[in-house]
Every structure is written in C-alpha cells, then in structure tokens.
Coordinates of C-alpha atoms in Angstrom, one line a residue:
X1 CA 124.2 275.8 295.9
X2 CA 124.7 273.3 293.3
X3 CA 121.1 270.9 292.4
X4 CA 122.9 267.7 293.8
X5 CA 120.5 265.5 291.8
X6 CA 121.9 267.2 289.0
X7 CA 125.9 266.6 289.7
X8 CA 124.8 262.6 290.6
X9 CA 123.2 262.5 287.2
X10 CA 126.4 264.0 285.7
X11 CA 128.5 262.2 287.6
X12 CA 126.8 258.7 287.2
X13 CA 126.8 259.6 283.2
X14 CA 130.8 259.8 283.2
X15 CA 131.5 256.9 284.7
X16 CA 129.4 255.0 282.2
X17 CA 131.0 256.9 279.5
X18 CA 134.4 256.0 281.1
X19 CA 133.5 252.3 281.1
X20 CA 132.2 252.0 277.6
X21 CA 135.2 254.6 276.4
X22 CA 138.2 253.0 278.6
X23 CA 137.9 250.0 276.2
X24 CA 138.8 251.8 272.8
X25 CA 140.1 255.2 271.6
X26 CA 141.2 257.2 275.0
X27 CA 143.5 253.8 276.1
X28 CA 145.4 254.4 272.9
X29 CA 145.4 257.9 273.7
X30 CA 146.7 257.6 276.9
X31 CA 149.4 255.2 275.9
X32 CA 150.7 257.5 272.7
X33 CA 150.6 260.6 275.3
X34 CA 153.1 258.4 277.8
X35 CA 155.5 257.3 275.3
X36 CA 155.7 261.0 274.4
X37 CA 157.4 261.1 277.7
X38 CA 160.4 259.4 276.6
X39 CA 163.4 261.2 275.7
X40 CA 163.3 263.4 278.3
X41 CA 160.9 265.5 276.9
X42 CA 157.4 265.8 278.2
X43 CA 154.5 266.1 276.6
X44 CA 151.4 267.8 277.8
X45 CA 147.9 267.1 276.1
X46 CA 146.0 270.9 275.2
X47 CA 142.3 270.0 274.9
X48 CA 140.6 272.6 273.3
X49 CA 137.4 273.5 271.4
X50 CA 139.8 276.3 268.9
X51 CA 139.9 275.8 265.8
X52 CA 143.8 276.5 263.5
X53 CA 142.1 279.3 262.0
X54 CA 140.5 281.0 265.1
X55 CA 143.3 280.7 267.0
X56 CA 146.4 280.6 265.3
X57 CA 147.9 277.1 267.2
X58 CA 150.7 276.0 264.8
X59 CA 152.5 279.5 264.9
X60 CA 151.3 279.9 269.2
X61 CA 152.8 276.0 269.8
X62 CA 155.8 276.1 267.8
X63 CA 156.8 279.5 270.0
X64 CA 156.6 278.0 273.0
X65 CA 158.5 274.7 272.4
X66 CA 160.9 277.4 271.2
X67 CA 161.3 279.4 274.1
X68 CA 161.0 275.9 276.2
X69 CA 163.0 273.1 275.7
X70 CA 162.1 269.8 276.7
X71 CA 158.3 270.1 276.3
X72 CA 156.1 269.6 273.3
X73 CA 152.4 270.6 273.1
X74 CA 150.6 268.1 271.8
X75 CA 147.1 269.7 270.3
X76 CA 143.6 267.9 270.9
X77 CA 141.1 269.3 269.1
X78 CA 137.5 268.8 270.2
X79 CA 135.6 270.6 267.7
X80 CA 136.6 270.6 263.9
X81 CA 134.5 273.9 263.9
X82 CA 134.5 274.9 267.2
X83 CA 131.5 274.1 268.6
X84 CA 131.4 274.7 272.0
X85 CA 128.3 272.3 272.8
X86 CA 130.1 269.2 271.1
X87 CA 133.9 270.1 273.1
X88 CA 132.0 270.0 275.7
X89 CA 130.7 266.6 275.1
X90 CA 134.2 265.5 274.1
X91 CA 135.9 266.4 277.2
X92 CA 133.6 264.9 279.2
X93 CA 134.3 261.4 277.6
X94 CA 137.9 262.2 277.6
X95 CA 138.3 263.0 281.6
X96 CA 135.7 260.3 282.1
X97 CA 138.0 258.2 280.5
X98 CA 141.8 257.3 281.3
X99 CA 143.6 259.9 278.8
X100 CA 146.2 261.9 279.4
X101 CA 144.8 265.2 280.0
X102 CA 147.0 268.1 280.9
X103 CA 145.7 271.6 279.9
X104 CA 141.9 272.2 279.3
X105 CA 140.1 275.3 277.6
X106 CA 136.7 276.6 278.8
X107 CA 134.3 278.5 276.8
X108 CA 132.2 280.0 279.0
X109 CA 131.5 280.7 282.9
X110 CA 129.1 278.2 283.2
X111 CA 131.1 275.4 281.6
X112 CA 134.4 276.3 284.1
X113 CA 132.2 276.5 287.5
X114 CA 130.9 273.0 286.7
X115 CA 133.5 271.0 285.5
X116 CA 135.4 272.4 288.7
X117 CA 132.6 271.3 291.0
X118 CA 133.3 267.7 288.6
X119 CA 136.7 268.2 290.2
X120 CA 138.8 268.5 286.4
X121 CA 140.6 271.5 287.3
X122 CA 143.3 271.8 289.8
X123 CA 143.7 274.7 291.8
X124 CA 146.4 277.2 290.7
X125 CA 146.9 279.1 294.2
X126 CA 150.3 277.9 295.0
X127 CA 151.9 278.5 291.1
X128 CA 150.4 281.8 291.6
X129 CA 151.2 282.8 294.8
X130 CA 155.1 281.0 294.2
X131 CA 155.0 283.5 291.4
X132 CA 154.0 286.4 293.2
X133 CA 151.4 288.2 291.1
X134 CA 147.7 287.8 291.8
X135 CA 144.8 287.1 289.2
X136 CA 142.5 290.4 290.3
X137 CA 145.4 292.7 289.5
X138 CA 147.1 291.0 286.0
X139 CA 144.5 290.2 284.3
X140 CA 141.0 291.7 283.1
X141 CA 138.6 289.2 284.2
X142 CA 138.5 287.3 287.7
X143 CA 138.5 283.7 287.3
X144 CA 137.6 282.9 290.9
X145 CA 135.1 280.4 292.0
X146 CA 134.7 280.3 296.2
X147 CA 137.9 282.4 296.8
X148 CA 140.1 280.1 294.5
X149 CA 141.7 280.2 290.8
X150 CA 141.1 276.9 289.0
X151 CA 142.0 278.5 285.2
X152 CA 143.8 281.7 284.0
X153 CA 141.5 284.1 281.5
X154 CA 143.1 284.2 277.2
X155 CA 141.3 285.8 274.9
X156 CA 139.3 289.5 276.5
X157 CA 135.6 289.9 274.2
X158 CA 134.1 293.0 276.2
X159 CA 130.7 293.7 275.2
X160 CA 130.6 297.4 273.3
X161 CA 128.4 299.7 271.5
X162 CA 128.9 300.3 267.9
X163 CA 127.8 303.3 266.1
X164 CA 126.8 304.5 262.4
X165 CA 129.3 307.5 262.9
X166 CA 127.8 308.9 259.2
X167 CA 124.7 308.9 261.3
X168 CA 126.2 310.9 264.6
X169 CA 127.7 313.4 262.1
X170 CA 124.4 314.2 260.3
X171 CA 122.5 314.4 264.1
X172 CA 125.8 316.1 265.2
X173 CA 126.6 313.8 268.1
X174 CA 130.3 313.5 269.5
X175 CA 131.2 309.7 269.5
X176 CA 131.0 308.6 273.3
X177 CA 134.5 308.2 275.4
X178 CA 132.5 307.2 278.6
X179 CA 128.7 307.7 278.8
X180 CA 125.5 306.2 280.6
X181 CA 122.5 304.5 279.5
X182 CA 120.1 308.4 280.0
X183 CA 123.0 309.6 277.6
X184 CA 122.5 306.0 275.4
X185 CA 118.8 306.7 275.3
X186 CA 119.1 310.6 274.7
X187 CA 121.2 309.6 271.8
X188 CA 119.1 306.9 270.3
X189 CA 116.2 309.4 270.3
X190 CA 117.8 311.7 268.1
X191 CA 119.3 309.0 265.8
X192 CA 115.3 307.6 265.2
X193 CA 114.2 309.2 262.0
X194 CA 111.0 308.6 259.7
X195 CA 108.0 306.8 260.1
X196 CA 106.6 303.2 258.9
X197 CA 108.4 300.7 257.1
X198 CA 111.1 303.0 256.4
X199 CA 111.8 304.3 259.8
X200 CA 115.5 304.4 261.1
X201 CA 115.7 303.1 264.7
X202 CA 118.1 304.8 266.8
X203 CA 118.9 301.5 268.5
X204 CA 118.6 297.5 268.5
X205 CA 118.2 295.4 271.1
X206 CA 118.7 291.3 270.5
X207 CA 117.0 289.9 273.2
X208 CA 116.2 288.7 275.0
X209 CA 114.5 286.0 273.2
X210 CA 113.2 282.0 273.6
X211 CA 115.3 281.9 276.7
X212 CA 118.4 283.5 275.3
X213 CA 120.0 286.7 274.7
X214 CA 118.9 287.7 278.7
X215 CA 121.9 290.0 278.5
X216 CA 119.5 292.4 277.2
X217 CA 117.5 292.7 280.1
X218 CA 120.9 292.7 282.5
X219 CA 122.2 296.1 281.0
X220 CA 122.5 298.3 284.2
X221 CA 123.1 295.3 286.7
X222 CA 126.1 294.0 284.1
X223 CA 128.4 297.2 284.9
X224 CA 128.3 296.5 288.5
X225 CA 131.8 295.1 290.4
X226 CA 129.2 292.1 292.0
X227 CA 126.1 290.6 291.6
X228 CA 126.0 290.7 287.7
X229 CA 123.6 287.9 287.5
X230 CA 119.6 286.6 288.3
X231 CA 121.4 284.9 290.5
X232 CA 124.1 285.9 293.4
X233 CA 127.1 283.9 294.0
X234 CA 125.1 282.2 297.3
X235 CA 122.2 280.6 294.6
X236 CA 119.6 283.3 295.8
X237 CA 117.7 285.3 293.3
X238 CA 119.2 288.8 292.1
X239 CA 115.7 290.4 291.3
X240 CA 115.5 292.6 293.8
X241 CA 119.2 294.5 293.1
X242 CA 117.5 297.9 292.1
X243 CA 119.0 297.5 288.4
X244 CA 117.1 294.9 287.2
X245 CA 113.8 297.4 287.7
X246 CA 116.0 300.0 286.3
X247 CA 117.1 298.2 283.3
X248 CA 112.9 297.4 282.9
X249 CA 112.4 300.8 282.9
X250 CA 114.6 301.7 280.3
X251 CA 113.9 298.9 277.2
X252 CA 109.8 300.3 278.0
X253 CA 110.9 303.7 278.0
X254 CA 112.6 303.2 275.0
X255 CA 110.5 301.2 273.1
X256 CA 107.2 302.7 273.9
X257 CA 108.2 306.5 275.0
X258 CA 110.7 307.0 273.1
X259 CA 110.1 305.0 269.9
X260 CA 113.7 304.6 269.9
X261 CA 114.5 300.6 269.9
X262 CA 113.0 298.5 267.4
X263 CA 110.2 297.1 268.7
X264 CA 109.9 294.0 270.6
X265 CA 107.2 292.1 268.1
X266 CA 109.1 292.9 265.3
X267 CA 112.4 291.2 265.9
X268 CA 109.9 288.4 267.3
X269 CA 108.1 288.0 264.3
X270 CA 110.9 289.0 261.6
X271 CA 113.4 287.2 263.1
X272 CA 115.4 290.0 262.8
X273 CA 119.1 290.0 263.2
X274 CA 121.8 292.2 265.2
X275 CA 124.0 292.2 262.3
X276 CA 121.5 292.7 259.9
X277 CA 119.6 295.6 261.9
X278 CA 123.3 297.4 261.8
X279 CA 124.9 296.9 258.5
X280 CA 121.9 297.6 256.5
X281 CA 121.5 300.8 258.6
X282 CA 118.0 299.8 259.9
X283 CA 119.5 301.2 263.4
X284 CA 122.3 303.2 264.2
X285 CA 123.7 302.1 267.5
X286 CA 123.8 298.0 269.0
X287 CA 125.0 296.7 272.1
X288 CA 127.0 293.7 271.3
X289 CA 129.8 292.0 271.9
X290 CA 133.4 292.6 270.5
X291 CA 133.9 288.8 268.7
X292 CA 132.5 291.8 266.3
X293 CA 136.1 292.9 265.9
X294 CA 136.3 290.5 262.9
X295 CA 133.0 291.9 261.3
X296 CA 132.9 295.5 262.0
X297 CA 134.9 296.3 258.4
X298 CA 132.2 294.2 256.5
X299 CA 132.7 290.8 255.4
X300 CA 131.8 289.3 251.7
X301 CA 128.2 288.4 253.4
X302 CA 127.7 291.7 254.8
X303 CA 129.2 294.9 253.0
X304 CA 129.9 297.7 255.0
X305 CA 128.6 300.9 253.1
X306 CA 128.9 303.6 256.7
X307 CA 131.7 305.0 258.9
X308 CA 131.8 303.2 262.2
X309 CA 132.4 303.9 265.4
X310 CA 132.7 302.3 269.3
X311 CA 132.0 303.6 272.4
X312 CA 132.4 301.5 275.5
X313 CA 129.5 299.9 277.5
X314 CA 127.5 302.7 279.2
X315 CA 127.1 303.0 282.7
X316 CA 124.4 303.3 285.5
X317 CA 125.2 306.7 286.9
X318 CA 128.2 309.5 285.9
X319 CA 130.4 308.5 288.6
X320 CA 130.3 304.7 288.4
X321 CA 133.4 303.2 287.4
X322 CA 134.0 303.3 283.1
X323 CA 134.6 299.9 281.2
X324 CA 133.0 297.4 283.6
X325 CA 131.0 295.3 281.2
X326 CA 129.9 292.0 280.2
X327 CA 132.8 289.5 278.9
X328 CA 133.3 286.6 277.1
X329 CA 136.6 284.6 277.8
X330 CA 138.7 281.8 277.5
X331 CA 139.1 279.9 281.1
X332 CA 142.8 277.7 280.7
X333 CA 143.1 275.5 283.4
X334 CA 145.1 272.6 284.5
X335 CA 144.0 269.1 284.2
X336 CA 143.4 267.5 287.9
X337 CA 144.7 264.6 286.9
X338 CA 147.6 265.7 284.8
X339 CA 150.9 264.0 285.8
X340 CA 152.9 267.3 284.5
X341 CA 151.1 270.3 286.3
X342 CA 154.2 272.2 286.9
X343 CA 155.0 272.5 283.1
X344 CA 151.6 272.4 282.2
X345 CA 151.3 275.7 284.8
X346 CA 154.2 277.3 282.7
X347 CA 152.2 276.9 279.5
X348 CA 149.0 277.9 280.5
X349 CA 150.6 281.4 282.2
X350 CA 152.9 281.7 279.4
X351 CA 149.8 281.4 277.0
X352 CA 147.4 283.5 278.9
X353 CA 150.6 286.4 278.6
X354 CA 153.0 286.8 276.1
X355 CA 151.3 283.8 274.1
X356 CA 148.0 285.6 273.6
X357 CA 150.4 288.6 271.6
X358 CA 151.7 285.9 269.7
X359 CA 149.2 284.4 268.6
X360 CA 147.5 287.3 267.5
X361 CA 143.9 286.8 267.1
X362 CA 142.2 288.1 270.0
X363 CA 143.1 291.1 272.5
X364 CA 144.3 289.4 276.0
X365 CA 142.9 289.9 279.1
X366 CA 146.3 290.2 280.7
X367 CA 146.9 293.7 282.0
X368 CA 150.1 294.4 280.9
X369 CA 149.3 294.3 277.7
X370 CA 150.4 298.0 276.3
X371 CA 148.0 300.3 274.1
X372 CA 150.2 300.1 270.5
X373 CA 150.0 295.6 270.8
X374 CA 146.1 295.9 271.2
X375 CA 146.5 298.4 268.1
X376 CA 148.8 295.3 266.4
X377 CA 146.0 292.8 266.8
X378 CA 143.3 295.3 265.6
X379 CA 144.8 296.1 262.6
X380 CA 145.6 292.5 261.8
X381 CA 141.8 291.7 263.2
X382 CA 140.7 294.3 260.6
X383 CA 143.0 293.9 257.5
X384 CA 140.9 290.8 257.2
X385 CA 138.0 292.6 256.7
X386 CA 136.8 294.2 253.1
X387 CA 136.2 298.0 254.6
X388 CA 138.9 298.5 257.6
X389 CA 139.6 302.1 256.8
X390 CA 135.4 302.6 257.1
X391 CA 136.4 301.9 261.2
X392 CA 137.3 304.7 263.2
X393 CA 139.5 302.6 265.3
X394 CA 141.0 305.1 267.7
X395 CA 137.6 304.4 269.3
X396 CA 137.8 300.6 269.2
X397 CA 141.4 300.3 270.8
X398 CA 140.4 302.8 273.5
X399 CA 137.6 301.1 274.2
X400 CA 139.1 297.9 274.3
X401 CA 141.8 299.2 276.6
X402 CA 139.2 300.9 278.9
X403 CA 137.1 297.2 279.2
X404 CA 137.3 295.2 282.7
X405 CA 135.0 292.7 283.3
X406 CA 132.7 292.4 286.9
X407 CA 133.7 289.3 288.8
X408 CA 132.0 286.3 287.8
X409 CA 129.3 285.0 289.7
X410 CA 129.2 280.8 289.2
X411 CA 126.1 279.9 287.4
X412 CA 123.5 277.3 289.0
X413 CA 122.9 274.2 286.8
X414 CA 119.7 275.5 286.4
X415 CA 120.3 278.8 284.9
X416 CA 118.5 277.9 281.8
X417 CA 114.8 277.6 283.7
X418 CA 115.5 280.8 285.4
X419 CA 116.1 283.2 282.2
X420 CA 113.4 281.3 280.7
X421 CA 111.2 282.6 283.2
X422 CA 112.7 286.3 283.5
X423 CA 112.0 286.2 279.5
X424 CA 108.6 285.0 279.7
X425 CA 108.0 287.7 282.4
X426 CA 109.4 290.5 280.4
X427 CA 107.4 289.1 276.8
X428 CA 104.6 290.0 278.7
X429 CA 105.9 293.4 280.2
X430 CA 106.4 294.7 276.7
X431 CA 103.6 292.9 274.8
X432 CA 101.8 295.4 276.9
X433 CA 99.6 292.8 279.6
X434 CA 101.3 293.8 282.9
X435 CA 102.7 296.4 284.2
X436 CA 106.9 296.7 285.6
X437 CA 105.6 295.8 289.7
X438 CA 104.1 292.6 288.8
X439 CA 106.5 291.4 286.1
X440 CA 109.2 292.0 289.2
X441 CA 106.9 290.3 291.3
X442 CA 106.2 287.6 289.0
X443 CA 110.1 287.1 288.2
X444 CA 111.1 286.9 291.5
X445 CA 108.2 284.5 292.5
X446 CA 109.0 281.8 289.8
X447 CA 112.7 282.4 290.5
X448 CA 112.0 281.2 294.1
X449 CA 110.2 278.4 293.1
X450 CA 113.0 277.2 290.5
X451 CA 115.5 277.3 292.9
X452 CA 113.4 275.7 295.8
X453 CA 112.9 272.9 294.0
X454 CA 116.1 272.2 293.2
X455 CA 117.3 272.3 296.7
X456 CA 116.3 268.9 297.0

C-alpha cells in the first residue's frame, strides 16, 4: 500500500506550488494553450522530458498533424537535456498549476504508478476497449496498475547481454539464441583468461552499488511473468520468491568459485564502469540494457576495436519462457484534466504505433511491429555509430524481437530504503562476513521493518 504520510506530503507540496505558480508563467500558459483552440483546430499540450535529438519530435509532430487535420501538437519540453529528475519536478508544478495539460510522458515505473495515485492520468479503458484491442496482447510491456491502463508503452529498451564475439571464436563458443544463467556462467568461465592485473574477466556485473544498480542482484527473479520486484504488487516483501536465493547463489558462485565476474571490491574501489569493463575488453560478456543500441558500434569517446555480439537475457531453467526480461519504457498517458482526451487518445495510440516507426529512434513496444522495421531502426541506430559493421546485428534484431517484458509490479514510495538495505545485505555477503541464510534473513528482516513503519 501506498505510505499515506508520504502522498499528504506530496500532495500538500503541489498545492503550495500551485499557489505560488498560478500567479505567473502556467496562467500565460494556459491562456496561449486556449486560444490555440480557436479556428477550429485544437491544440493539445505534449509534456515531455525528450529531447529533439533523442526523439526525433519536429519530423514525429509534423506526421501526425498530417495525417490529422484539425489538431496541432504543441511540444512542452521539460528538460533541455532530458533529465528525468528535473521533468519530473516540472510536471509537478505544471499539473499543480492551472495549465493546459493534455498528453504526459513517463520515464519510469515508479514515476507512472505515483502520479496515477496523484490522480494525473486518466484511465484509457473505454478508448481501448471502444477500439477493441487490449494492452497485454499489442504491445510488449503491460502498463497496468490495479487492473487498469492509465498510459500506453513507446519506446521498448530490453535489457540484453552483449558479447566480445572475437573472444567466443577464440574459446569456440556459438553466440547464444536462448540460454540460461548455468549456460551464462559456464560460458563466462571459459571466457576468464590470465591472472593479476592483466586477467580477462569472462563477465561484469554493475551493481549493485550505493543503493543502485539492484537489477544485478534481481537476475533470475526479473525473467519471471510476476513478482519481478523486492516488493510484490500487495506492498509485501518478495525475499522469499526462491530466485532471489538463487540469483545469491550465482554472483558468489561466480565471483568466488568461479573467478569469473570481476570482483565485487574492485568495481567498488575503481569505480569501474560497464562500458569501460566492455569496450576495453577487460570482460567479455555484460548484462545491460539496450539504450546500448546507440553505443554498441563505438562512439568518438569509446572506440570499438572487437566484433560484437547479443544474445537475449538468460533464463532461470531450459523450459522457462525466452525473452522475458527487464525493460525500460516510455509510459504516454492522458492528462486527467485535459479538456481534449478524445484527440489527445488518438495521439497518444497513434504515437505509441505507427508514430514510434516514424520517428525512428527507438524499437516500439507495439507488437505488430514486423522484423525488417526493427532492422530499419537498427541500421539507422547504428549508422550513427563509428564501427557498425563490427556488430553482428542478426543477433541484435532477433534479440530485440524475441524481448517481452514481465508485468510491472507498482513501486512503493519507499523503494529507495528497501534496495538500500538488500545492497547493504549483499556488500556484506560478498565482502565475505555472512553467509547466503543470514543475508536472506537479514534482508527480509529490515524489509519488514521498512515497510511496517510506513504503514502508519
């Protein structure tokens, strides 16, 4: 359940905000946006944190008030480099505020669930169900949040593994089509070469670290259809689901058995870097996730000097289901208090479809997508880059294609305290000063406690 302290605090900040806000900017805003409305056009207000270069918004606009006369897109841009943390912000002052607000872009699970407990997003059941497809079976990712659709999913970033394919060939390894984490570890053992200074690591692992980066230590509960999370959807902890202890048991094995990961300490104490770790060849494979797609033929920063390769994120056991993985998407929802949510509707399924192929930047999470567009986007994606014939990108489109994501399961305003906690358990796990039991048992005690307390 949501920490009601928390939403009061939230809540009692907006209104503020609106106060001091209502008096300036956003009543000029909302006046230029209903003037728009004259001439029998209507004009609906986008909000988003994407910046012109991420995300291609002249060319994406102009085809839509093509293809639909009568409505013009008006483009508010929250972030000049598209930084999440201050849209956020923005929006907040915005809907606090009395602007005209008709389509709003999310960034991230966490932001969607709570600005639709703020009540900014209106539900899209009806449109949907008057348009007779359903979210589960169209697109990649399920935007649902207690059995309703408040946004439609854009842009589709599975996580993926990526592979030194110079390094397979010299160890003889076929690059992976569908695979499990045994098969991931089997591989990163024979990919580890040398000793000291100079070794070769057959894999990196980012995280987690200072609170962050707890995908890491998710990696066999994050292929699962439910319960993906610390967490489950109810608010009660997740530390007992059978992968969490499994996914333990593999970074210890690894790290200490196998001698396979980079260790622990040193991306502590080096500060090392994912991208780093990769390009300079310091390991062979990484788990990451595919905003990659723009990096993975080198870049003037990093030079790509290897063959590369992809291979989808592995699963628990053989038979599991391939492609379920962790995502990051775009959640497009219609403004609550928009005075156009019909038209604004149109845009944001419009967008979320055919608008995500024109605007070419990122491969959609709509289904229907076919194979050869995804291939479009990569090679536009990768004719960016300074290497892209060093990608083998058969691999990448399949694997892109193969990628669903689980459902998602609504983070609790206090996420933050509980992976700090998981992170602090594990640091001690692998810094060798307790054993897997009792940093389960440790975990799920504080977890408790972090969501007793907020009960209140």
């Amino acid at each position: 359940m949501m920490n009601k302290k928390w939403w009061s605090g939230v809540l009692t900040a907006a209104m503020v905000i609106g106060l001091l806000s209502g008096c300036g900017g956003a009543k000029e805003n909302a006046a230029q946006g209903d003037s728009a409305q004259g001439g029998g056009k209507t004009n609906l207000r986008l909000y988003t944190y994407g910046t012109e270069e991420a995300y291609n918004w002249k060319k994406t606009i102009q085809a839509y008030e093509e293809a639909t006369p009568g409505v013009t897109i008006e483009l508010v841009q929250l972030s000049e480099k598209g930084d999440t943390q201050e849209a956020f912000k923005k929006l907040d002052l915005e809907a606090a505020s009395s602007a005209q607000m008709d389509i709003l872009m999310f960034s991230d699970p966490a932001g969607y669930a709570q600005r639709v407990a703020l009540g900014m997003a209106e539900p899209l059941d009806d449109f949907i169900a008057k348009d007779g497809y359903s979210v589960e079976t169209d697109y990649k990712v399920d935007t649902r949040l207690d059995g309703k659709v408040y946004a439609l999913p854009g842009k589709f970033n599975p996580w993926y593994v990526l592979l030194n394919k110079d390094h397979l060939e010299e160890a003889g390894l076929p690059v992976p089509t569908d695979w499990t984490w045994d098969e991931y570890a089997d591989y990163a053992k024979k990919l580890t070469q040398g000793e000291g200074a100079s070794k070769r690591y057959g894999t990196y692992f980012h995280g987690p670290q200072g609170g962050g980066w707890l995908e890491f230590l998710k990696l066999m509960m994050a292929n699962q259809p439910q319960d993906t999370d610390y967490l489950k959807a109810d608010g009660s902890s997740n530390l007992d689901n059978p992968t969490f202890r499994q996914t333990l048991e593999l970074r210890v094995r690894m790290e200490k058995e196998d001698q396979s990961s980079v260790p622990y300490t040193d991306m502590i104490s080096q500060k090392l870097n994912y991208r780093t770790q990769f390009f300079n060849q310091s390991a062979s494979m990484i788990t990451i996730g595919s905003w990659m797609n723009t990096e993975i033929g080198g870049t003037d920063k990093v030079p790509l000097d290897f063959n590369v390769a992809v291979a989808p994120f592995p699963k628990n056991e053989a038979g599991d289901p391939t492609g379920l993985t962790p995502v990051t998407t775009d959640y497009v929802a219609v403004a609550a208090k928009s005075k156009h949510k019909e038209e604004a509707y149109k845009f944001v399924r419009w967008y979320t479809t055919e608008g995500q192929i024109v605007q070419g930047k990122n491969i959609p999470a709509w289904q229907q997508v076919k194979t050869e567009q995804v291939e479009e986007i990569i090679d536009t994606i990768l004719s960016a880059t300074k290497s892209p014939e060093k990608v083998d990108k058969k691999s990448l489109v399949d694997t892109l294609v193969a990628s669903k994501a689980s459902a998602i399961v609504p983070p609790a305003p206090y996420q933050a305290e509980v992976y700090e906690a998981v992170n602090e358990e594990y640091e001690k796990l692998i810094l060798g000063n307790q054993d897997i039991d009792q940093t389960i048992a440790n975990s799920q005690e504080r977890v408790n406690k972090i969501i007793e307390s907020n009960k209140k």
